[in-house]
CSV table of C-alpha atoms in Angstrom, one decimal:
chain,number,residue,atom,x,y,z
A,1,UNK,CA,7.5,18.2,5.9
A,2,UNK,CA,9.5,15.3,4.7
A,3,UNK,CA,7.6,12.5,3.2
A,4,UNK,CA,9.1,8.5,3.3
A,5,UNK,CA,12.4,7.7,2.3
A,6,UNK,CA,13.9,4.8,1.5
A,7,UNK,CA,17.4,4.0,0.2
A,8,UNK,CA,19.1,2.5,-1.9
A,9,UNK,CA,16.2,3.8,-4.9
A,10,UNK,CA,17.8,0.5,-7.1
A,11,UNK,CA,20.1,-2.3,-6.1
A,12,UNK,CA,21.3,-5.6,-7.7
A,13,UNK,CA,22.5,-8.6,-6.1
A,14,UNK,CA,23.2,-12.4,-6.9
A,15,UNK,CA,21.6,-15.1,-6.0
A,16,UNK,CA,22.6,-16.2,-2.3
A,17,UNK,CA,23.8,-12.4,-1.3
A,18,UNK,CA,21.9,-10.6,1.2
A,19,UNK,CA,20.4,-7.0,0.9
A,20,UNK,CA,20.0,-4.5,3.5
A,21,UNK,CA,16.9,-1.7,2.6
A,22,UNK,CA,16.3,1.2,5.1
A,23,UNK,CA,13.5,3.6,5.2
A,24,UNK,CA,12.5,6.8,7.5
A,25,UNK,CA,9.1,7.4,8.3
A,26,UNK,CA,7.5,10.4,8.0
A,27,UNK,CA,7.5,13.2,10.6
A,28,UNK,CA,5.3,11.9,13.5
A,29,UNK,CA,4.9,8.7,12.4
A,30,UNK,CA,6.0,5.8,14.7
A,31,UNK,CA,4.7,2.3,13.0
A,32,UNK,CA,6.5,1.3,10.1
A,33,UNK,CA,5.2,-1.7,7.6
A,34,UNK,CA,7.0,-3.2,4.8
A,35,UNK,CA,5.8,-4.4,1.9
A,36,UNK,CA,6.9,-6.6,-1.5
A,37,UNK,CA,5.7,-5.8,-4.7
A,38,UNK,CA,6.3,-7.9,-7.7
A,39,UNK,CA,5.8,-7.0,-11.1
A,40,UNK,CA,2.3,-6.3,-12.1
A,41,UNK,CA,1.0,-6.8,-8.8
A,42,UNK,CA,-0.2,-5.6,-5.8
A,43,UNK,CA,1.9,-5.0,-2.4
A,44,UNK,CA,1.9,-8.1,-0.3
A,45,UNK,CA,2.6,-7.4,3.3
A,46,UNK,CA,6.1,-8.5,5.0
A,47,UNK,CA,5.7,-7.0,8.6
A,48,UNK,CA,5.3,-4.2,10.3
A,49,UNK,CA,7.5,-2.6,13.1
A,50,UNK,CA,5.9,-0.4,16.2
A,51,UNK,CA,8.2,0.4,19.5
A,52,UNK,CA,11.4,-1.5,18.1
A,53,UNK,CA,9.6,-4.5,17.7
A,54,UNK,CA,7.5,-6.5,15.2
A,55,UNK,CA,4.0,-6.2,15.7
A,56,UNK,CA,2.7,-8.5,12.6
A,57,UNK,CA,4.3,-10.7,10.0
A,58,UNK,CA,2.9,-11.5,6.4
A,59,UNK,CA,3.3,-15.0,5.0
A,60,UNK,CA,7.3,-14.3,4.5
A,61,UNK,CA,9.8,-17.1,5.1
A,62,UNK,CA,12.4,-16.1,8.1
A,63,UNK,CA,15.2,-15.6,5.6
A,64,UNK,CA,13.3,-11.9,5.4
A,65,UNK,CA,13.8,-9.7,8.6
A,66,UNK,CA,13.9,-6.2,9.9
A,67,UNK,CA,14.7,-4.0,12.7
A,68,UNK,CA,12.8,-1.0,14.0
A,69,UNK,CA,15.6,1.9,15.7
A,70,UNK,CA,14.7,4.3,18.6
A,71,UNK,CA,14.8,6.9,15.8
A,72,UNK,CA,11.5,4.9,14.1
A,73,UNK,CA,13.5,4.0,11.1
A,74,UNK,CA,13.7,1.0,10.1
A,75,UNK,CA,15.9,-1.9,8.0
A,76,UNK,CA,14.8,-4.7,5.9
A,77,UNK,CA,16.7,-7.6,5.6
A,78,UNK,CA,17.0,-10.3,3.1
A,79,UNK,CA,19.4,-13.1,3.1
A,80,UNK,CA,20.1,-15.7,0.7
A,81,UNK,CA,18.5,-14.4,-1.8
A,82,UNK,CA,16.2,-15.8,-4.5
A,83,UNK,CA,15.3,-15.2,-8.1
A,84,UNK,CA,12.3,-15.0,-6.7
A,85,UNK,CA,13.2,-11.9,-4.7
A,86,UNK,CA,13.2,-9.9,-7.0
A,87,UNK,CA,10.7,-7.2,-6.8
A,88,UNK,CA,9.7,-3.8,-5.3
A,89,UNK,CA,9.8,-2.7,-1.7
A,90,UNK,CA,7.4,-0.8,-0.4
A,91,UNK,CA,8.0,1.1,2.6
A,92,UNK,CA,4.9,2.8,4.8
A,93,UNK,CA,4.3,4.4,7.8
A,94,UNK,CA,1.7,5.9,9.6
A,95,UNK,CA,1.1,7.8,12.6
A,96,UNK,CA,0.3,7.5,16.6
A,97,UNK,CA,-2.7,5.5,17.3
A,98,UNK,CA,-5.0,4.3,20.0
A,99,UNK,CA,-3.3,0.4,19.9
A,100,UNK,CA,-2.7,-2.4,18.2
A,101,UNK,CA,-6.3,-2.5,16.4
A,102,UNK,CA,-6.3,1.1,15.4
A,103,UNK,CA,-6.7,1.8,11.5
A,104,UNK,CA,-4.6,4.1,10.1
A,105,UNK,CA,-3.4,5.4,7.0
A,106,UNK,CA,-0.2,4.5,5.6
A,107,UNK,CA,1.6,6.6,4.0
A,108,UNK,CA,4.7,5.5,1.2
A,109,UNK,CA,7.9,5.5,0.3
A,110,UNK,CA,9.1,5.4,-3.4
A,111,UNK,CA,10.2,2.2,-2.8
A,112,UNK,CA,13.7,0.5,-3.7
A,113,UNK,CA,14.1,-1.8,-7.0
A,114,UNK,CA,15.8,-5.3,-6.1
A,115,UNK,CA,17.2,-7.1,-8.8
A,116,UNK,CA,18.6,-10.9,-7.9
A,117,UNK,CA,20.6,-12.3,-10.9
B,1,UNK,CA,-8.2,-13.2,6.0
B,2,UNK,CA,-9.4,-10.1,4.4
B,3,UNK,CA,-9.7,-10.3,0.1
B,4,UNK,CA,-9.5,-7.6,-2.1
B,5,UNK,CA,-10.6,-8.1,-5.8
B,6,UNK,CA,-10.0,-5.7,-8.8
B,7,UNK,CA,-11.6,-6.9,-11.4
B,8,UNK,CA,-10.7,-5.1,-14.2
B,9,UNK,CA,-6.8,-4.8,-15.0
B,10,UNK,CA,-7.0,-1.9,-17.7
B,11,UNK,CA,-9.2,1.1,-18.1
B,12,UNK,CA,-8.9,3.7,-20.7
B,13,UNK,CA,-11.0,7.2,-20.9
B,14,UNK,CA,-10.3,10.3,-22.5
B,15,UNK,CA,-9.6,13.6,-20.5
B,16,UNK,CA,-12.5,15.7,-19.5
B,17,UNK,CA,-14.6,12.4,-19.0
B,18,UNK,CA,-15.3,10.1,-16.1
B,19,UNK,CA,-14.6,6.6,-15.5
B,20,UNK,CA,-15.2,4.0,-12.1
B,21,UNK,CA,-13.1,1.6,-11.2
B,22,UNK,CA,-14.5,-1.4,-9.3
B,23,UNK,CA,-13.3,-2.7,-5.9
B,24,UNK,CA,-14.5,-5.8,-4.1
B,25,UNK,CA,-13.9,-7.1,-0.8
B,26,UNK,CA,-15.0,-10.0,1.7
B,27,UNK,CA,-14.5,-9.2,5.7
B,28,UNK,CA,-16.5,-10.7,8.5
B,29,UNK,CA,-15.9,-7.6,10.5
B,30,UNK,CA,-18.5,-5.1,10.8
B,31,UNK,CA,-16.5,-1.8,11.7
B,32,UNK,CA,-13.5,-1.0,8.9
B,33,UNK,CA,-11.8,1.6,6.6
B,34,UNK,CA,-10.8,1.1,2.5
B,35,UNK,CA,-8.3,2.7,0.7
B,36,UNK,CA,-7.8,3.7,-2.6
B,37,UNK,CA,-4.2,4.1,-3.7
B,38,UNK,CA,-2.7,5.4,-7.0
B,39,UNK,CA,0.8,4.1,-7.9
B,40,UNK,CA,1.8,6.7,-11.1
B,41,UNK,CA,4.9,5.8,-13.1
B,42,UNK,CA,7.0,7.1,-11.0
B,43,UNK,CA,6.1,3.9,-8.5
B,44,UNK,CA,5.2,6.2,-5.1
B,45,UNK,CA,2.2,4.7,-3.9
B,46,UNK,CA,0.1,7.7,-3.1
B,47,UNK,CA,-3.5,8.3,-1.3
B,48,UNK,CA,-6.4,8.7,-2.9
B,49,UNK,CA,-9.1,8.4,-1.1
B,50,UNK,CA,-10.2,6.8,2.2
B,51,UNK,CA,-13.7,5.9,3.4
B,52,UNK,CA,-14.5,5.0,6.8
B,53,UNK,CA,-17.6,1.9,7.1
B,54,UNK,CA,-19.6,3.3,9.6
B,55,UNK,CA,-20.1,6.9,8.2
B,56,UNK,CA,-23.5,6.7,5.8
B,57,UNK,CA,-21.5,9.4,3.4
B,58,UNK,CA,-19.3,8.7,0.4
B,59,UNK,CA,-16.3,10.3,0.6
B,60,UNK,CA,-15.1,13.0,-1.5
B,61,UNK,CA,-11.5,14.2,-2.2
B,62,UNK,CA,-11.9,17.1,-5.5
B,63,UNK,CA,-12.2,14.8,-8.8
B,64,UNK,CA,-12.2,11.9,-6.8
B,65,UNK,CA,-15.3,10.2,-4.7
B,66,UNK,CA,-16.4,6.9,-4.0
B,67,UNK,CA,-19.9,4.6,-4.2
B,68,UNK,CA,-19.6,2.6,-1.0
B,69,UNK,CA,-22.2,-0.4,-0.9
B,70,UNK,CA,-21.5,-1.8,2.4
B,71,UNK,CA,-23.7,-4.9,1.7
B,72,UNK,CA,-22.5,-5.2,-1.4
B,73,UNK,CA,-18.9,-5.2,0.0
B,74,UNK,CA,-18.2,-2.7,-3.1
B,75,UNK,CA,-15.8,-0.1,-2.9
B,76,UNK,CA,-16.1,1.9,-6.4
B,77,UNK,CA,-13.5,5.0,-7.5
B,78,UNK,CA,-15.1,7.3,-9.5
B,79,UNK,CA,-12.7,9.9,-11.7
B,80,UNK,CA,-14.4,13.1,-12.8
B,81,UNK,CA,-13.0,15.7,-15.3
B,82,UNK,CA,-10.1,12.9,-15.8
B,83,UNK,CA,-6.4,14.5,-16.3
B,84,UNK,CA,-3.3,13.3,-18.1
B,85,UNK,CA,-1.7,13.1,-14.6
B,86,UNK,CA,-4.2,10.3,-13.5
B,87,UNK,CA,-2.7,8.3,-16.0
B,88,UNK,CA,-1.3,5.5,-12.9
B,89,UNK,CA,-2.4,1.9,-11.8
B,90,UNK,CA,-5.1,2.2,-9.1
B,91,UNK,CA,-5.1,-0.2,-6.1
B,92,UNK,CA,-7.7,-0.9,-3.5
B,93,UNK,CA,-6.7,-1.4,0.4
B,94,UNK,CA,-8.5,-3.2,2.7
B,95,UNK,CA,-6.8,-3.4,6.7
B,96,UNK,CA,-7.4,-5.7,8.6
B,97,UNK,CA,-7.6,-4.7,12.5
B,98,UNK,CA,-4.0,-4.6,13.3
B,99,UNK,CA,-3.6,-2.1,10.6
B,100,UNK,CA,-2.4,-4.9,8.0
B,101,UNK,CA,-2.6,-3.7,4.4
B,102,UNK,CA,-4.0,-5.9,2.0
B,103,UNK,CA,-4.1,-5.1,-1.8
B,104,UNK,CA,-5.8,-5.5,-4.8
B,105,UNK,CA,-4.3,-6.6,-8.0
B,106,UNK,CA,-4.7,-3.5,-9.4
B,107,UNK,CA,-6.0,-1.1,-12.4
B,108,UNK,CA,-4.3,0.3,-14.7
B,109,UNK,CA,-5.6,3.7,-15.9
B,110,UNK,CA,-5.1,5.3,-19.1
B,111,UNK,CA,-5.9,9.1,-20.0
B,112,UNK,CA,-6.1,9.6,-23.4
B,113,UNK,CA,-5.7,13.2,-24.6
């Protein structure tokens, strides 16, 4: 049973550039969160992705944006892009639930390394 | 919005012992779930432990339980018979209702052979 994936595992770009990440959820799952983590802290939630569309946002600014496809995978997109940027993203997925306001367990990805010089 | 606190950023115990790690949180809501993650070197974030408000009982995963004081809002790991391989930083999770993650600032464990 394959687990989360995300690609590129490490990627460096220049200030201004933008970055596509990608990620596949594990079998089953159909919701699909991203999340930033800088050094030496915790994940800080970007948005999340259910049925091709975003569900909830984090306190992100709109230069950050995704896309959810048919398959359930998903992109993260980042343009012109900061120092700032640079950190850890963390993708999650969990599975079916009753709604919007279900709790589930999220399950993640080993995350890709953004350097912005 | 929900709050997550870790209070203490490093932890150090020898193998064979056991050692907590503290988790607080603040919610208004009276129904939820929390989360304890580990996040080894190797950076995959991976499940713990997960503990459901409502249910009177701690839960129990092998080495791993919890002490959940629901009017406390405390959320407390505890690591029996620690191993080499639990060397990791340790984050609690609180959701929110739309299944929103929110994290703590972590811990970061050391087993010391």
């Amino acid at each position: 049973d394959a687990g989360v994936t995300q690609s590129p595992t490490h990627l460096i770009k220049t200030r201004g550039q933008q970055v596509t990440l990608r990620c596949s959820p594990k079998s089953g799952h159909d919701t699909v969160s991203w999340y930033q983590q800088a050094l030496g802290q915790g994940p800080q939630f970007i948005f999340q992705y259910y049925e091709e569309e975003e569900r909830q946002r984090g306190n992100f600014p709109d230069r950050f944006s995704g896309h959810q496809f048919p398959n359930y995978s998903s992109e993260l997109n980042v343009n012109a892009l900061l120092l700032g940027d640079s950190a850890l993203y963390l993708c999650a997925s969990s599975p079916p639930s009753g709604g919007a306001d279900a709790i589930d367990t999220q399950y993640f990805g080993p995350g890709t390394r953004l350097t912005v010089l | 919005a929900q709050t997550v606190t870790q209070s203490q950023p490093e932890m150090s115990v020898q193998e064979a012992e056991t050692v907590t790690l503290s988790c607080t949180y603040d919610t208004s809501e009276s129904n939820y779930y929390l989360f304890w993650y580990k996040q080894p070197p190797s950076r995959q974030m991976i499940l713990v432990i997960r503990q459901e408000a409502y249910k009177q009982q701690n839960a129990t995963e092998n080495r791993f339980s919890v002490n959940f004081q629901k009017a406390a809002k405390s959320f407390s790991l505890k690591i029996s018979d620690s191993q080499l391989g639990d060397t990791a930083m340790y984050f609690c999770a609180f959701p929110n209702t739309g299944n929103q993650f929110y994290f703590g600032t972590g811990t970061s464990l050391t087993v010391i052979p």
